Coordinates of C-alpha atoms and ligand atoms in Angstrom, one line a residue:
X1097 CA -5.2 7.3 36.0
X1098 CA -4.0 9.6 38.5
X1099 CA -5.2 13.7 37.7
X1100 CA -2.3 16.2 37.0
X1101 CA -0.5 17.7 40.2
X1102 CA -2.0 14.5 42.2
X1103 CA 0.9 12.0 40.7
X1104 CA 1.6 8.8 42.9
X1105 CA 4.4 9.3 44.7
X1106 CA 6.8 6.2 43.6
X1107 CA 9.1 5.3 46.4
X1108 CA 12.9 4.6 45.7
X1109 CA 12.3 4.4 41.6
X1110 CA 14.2 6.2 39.0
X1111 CA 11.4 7.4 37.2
X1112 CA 11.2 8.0 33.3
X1113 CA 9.5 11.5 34.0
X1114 CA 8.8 12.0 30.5
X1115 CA 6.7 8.7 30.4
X1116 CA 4.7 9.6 33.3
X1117 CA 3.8 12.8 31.6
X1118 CA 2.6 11.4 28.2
X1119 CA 0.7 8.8 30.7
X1120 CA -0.4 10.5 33.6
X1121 CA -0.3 13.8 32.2
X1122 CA -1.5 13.4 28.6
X1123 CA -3.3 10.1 29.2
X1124 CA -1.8 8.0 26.5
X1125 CA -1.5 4.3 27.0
X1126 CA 0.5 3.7 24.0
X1127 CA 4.0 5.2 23.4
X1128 CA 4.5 5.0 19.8
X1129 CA 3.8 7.7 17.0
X1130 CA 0.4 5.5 16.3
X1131 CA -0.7 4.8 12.2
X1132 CA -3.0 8.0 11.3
X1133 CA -5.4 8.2 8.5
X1134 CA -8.2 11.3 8.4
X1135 CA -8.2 11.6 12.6
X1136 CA -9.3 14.5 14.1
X1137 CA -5.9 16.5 14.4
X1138 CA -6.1 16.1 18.6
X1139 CA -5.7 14.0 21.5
X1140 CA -8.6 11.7 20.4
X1141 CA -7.1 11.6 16.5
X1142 CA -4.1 10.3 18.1
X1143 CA -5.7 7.5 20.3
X1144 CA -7.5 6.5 17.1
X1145 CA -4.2 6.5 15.4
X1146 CA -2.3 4.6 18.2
X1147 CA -5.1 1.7 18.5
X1148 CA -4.9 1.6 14.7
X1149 CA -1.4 0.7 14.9
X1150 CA -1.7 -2.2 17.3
X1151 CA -4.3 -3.5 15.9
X1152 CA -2.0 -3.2 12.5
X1153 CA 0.8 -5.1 13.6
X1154 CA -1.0 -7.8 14.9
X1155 CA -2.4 -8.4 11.4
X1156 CA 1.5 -9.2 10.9
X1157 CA 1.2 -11.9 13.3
X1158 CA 1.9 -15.3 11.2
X1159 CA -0.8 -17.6 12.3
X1160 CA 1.1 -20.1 14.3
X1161 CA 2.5 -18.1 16.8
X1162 CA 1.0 -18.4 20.5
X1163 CA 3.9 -17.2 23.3
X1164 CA 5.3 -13.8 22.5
X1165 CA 7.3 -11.4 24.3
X1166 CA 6.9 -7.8 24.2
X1167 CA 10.1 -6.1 24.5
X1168 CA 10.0 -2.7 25.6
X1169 CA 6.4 -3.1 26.8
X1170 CA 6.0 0.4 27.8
X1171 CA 2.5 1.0 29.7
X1172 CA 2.0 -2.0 28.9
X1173 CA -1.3 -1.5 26.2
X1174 CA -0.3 -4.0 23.5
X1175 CA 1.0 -6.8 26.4
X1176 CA -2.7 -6.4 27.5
X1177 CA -4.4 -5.9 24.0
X1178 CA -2.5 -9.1 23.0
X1179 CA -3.2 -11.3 26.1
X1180 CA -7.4 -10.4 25.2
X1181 CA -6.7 -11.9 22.1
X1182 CA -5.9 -14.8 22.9
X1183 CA -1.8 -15.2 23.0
X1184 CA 0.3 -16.2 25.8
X1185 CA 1.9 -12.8 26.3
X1186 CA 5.1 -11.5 28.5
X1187 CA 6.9 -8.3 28.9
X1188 CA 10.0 -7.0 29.2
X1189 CA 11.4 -3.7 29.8
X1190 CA 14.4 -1.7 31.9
X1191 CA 12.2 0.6 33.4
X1192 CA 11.3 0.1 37.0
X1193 CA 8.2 2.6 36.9
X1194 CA 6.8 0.5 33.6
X1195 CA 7.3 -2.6 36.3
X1196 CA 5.2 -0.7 39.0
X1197 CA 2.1 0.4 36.0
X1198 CA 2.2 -3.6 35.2
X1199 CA 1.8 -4.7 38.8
X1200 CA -0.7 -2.5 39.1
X1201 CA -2.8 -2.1 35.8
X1202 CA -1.9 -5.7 33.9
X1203 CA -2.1 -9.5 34.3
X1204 CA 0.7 -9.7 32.6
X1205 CA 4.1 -11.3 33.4
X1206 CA 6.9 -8.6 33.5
X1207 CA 10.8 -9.3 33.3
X1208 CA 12.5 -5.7 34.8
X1209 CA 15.8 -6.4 32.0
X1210 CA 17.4 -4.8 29.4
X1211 CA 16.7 -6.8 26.2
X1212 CA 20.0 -7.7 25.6
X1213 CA 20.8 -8.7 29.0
X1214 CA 17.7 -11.7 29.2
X1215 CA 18.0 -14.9 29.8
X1216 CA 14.7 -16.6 28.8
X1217 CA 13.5 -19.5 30.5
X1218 CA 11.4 -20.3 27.4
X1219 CA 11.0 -20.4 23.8
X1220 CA 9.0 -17.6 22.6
X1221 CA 7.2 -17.9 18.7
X1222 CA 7.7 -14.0 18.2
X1223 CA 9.9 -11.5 19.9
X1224 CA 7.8 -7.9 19.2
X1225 CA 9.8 -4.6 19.4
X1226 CA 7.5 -1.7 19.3
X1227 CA 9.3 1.4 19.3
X1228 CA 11.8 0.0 21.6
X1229 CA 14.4 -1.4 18.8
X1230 CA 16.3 1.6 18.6
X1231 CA 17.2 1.5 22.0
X1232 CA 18.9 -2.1 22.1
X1233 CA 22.3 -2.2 20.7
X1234 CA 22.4 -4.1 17.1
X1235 CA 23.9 -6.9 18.3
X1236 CA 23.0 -8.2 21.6
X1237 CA 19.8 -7.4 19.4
X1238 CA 19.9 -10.1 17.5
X1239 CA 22.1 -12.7 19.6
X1240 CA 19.1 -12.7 22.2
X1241 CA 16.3 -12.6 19.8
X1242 CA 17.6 -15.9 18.7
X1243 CA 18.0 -17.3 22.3
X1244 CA 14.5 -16.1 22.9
X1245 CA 12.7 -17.7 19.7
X1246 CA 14.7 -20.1 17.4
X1247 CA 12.9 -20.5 14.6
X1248 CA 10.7 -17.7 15.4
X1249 CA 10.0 -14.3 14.3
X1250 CA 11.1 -10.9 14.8
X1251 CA 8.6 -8.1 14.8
X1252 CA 9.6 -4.5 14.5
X1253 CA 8.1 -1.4 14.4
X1254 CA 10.0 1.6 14.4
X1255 CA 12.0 4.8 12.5
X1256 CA 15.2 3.9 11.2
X1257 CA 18.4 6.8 10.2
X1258 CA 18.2 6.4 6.4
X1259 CA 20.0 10.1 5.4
X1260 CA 21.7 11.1 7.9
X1261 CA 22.6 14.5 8.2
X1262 CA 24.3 15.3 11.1
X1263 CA 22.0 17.2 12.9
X1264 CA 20.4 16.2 16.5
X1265 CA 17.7 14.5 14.2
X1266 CA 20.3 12.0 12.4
X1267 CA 21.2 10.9 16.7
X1268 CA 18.4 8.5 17.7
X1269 CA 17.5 5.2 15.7
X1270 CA 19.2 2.6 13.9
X1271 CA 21.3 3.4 10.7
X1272 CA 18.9 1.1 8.5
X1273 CA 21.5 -0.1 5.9
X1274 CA 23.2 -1.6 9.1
X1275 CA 20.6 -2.6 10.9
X1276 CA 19.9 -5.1 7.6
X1277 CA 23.3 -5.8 7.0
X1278 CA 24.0 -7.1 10.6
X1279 CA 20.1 -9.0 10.5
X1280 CA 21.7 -10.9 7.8
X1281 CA 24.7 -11.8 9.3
X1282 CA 23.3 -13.0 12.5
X1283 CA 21.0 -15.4 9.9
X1284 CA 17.8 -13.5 9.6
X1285 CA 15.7 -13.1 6.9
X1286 CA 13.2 -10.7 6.2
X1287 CA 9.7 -11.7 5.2
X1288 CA 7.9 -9.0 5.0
X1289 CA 8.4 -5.1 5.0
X1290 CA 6.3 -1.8 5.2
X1291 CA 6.9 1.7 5.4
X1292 CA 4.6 3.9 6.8
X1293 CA 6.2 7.0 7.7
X1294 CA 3.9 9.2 6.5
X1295 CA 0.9 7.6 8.4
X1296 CA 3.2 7.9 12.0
X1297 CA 4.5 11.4 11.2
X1298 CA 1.6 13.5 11.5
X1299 CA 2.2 13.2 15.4
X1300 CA 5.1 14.9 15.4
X1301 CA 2.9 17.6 13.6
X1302 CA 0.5 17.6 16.5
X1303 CA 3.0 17.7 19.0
X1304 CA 4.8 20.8 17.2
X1305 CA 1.0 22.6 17.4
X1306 CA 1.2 22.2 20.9
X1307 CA 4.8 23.1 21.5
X1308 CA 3.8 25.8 18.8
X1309 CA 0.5 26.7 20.7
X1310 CA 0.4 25.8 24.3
X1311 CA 4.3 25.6 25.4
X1312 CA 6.4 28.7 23.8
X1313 CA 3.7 31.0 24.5
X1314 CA 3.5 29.7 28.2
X1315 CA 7.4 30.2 28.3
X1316 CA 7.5 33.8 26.6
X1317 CA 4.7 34.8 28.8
X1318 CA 6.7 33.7 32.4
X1319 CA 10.3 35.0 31.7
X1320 CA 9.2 38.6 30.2
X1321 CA 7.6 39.6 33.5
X1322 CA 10.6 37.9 35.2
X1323 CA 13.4 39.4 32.9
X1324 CA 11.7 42.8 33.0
X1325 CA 11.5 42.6 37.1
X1326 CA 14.9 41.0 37.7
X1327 CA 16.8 41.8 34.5
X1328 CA 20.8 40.8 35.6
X1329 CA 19.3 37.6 37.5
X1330 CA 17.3 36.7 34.4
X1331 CA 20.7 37.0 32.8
X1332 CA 22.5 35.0 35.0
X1333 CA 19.8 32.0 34.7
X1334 CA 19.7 32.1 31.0
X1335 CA 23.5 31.8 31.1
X1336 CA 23.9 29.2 33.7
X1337 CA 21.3 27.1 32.1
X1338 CA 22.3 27.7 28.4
X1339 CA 22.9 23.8 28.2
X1340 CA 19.4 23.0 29.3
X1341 CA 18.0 25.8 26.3
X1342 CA 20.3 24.5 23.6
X1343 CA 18.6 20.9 24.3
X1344 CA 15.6 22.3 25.0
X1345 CA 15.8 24.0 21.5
X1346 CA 17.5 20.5 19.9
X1347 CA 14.3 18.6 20.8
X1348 CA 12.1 20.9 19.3
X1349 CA 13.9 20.6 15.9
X1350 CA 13.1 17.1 16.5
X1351 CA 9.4 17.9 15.9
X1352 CA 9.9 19.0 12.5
X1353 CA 8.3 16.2 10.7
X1354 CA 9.5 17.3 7.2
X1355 CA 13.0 16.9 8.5
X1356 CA 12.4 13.4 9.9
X1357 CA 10.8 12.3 6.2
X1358 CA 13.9 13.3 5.1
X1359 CA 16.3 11.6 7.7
X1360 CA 14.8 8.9 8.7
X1361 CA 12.2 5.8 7.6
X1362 CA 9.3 4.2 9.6
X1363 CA 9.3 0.4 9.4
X1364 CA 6.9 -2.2 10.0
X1365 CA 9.2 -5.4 9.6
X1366 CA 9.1 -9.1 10.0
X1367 CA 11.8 -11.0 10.1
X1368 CA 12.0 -14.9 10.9
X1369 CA 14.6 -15.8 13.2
X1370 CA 17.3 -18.4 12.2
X1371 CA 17.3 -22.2 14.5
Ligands
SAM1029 C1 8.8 4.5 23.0 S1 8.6 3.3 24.2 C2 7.5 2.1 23.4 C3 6.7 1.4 24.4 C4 5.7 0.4 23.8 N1 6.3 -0.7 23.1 C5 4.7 1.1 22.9 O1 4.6 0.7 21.7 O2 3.9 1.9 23.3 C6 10.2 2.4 24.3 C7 10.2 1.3 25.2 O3 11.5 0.6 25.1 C8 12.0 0.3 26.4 N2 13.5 0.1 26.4 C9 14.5 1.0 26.4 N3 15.7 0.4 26.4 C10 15.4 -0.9 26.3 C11 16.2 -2.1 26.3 N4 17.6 -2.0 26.3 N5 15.6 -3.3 26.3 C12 14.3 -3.4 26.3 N6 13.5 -2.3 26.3 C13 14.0 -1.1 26.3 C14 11.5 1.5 27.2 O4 11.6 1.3 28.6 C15 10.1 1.6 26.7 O5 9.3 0.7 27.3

């Protein structure tokens, strides 16, 4: 893992900057919010917590299943955990930097595609979205999860819109009364179900402590020496990038983990896949 100010430089990529700063930067090989019990409120609690997680869903694994694809495969941690235990793993994802980590840190096969756009060469026993469901639109969703494994499962793992309230925090994730309605539709039938939202919500509470602790205070402590030295170009900025502050200030409302209770659901659910 490369140290901070000494990232690789990635030729000709469009690079998801803020996943090379929660790996390279932060260190975290897993992407998702992780299944917390009484970790250390820190980087290490949350490593604990994101190992606890994998090794959680594979306990949903029904016992016959051997080829899987992991779509959305991110760094590529579970592809790898997966392929030590013993299954015939691929992965899947859009993103041509989480191509270039797998060619360099995994033996894993990786297919550079948007879910919904893949044509499988094989049958797959379980399709696994961690974390990555909400970003596949519901329905080529479920039309390729059934090209991929007939007969198969579905594995998901991820926050779902239960409330929403119109607010920046109602704008990512599935509407989950959808989301089941369409599963049935395309034939699917759920087998098993958990929610676990308060275990995966205390990162967002760590993440706010270092917005909270580290970030706004870095920020405050820059632009008053600048606004104080250069007072009308300070104003110009903060008016020329007022779009940047109001999202800025939208994702931070984001961190707000009693407002994402409240909004939204975190799902573990299994779903076998019609012939
Ligand atoms: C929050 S990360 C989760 C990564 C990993 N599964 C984990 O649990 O750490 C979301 C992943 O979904 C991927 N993704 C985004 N849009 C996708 C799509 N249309 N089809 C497949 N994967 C997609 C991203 O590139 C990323 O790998």
């Amino acid at each position: 893992m490369s140290a901070p100010g000494n990232l690789p430089e990635i030729d000709g990529l469009r690079v998801n900057t803020a996943l090379r700063f929660y790996h390279e930067i932060l260190g975290l090989d897993a992407l998702h919010y992780g299944l917390w019990k009484n970790d250390p409120f820190n980087m290490e609690g949350l490593k604990t917590a994101q190992e606890r997680y994998t090794d959680h869903l594979l306990s949903y694994f029904p016992a016959n299943v051997k080829v899987v694809l992991d779509a959305g495969a991110g760094t590529g941690a579970t592809s790898e955990k997966l392929k030590s235990r013993g299954y015939d793993v691929e992965a899947l994802s859009p993103d041509p930097y989480q191509k270039y980590l797998f060619e360099k840190n995994r033996s894993v096969h990786f297919h550079l595609a948007k879910f919904q756009d893949f044509s499988p060469k094989k049958k797959y026993d379980l399709v696994l979205m961690s974390e990555s469901c909400q970003y596949i639109p519901m329905d080529g969703l479920f039309t390729n999860v059934k090209r991929c494994a007939p007969g198969g499962y579905l594995l998901i793992n991820d926050y779902f819109i239960t409330r929403p309230d119109n607010t920046p925090m109602s704008k990512s994730g599935h509407n989950m009364d959808v989301f089941f309605r369409k599963a049935r539709e395309h034939g699917f039938e759920i087998i098993k179900e958990e929610d676990i939202t308060d275990q995966a919500a205390v990162s967002l509470d760590l993440a706010k402590n270092w917005v909270d602790r580290y970030v706004l205070p870095s920020i405050d402590l820059v632009t008053y020496s600048f606004r104080h030295k250069h007072p009308k170009l300070f104003a110009i900025l903060r008016w020329l990038l007022r779009g940047k502050i109001r999202k800025f200030n939208d994702d931070l409302m984001l961190l707000d983990s009693s407002h994402f209770k409240r909004v939204k659901r975190y799902k573990i659910l299994l779903f076998r896949v019609p012939q």
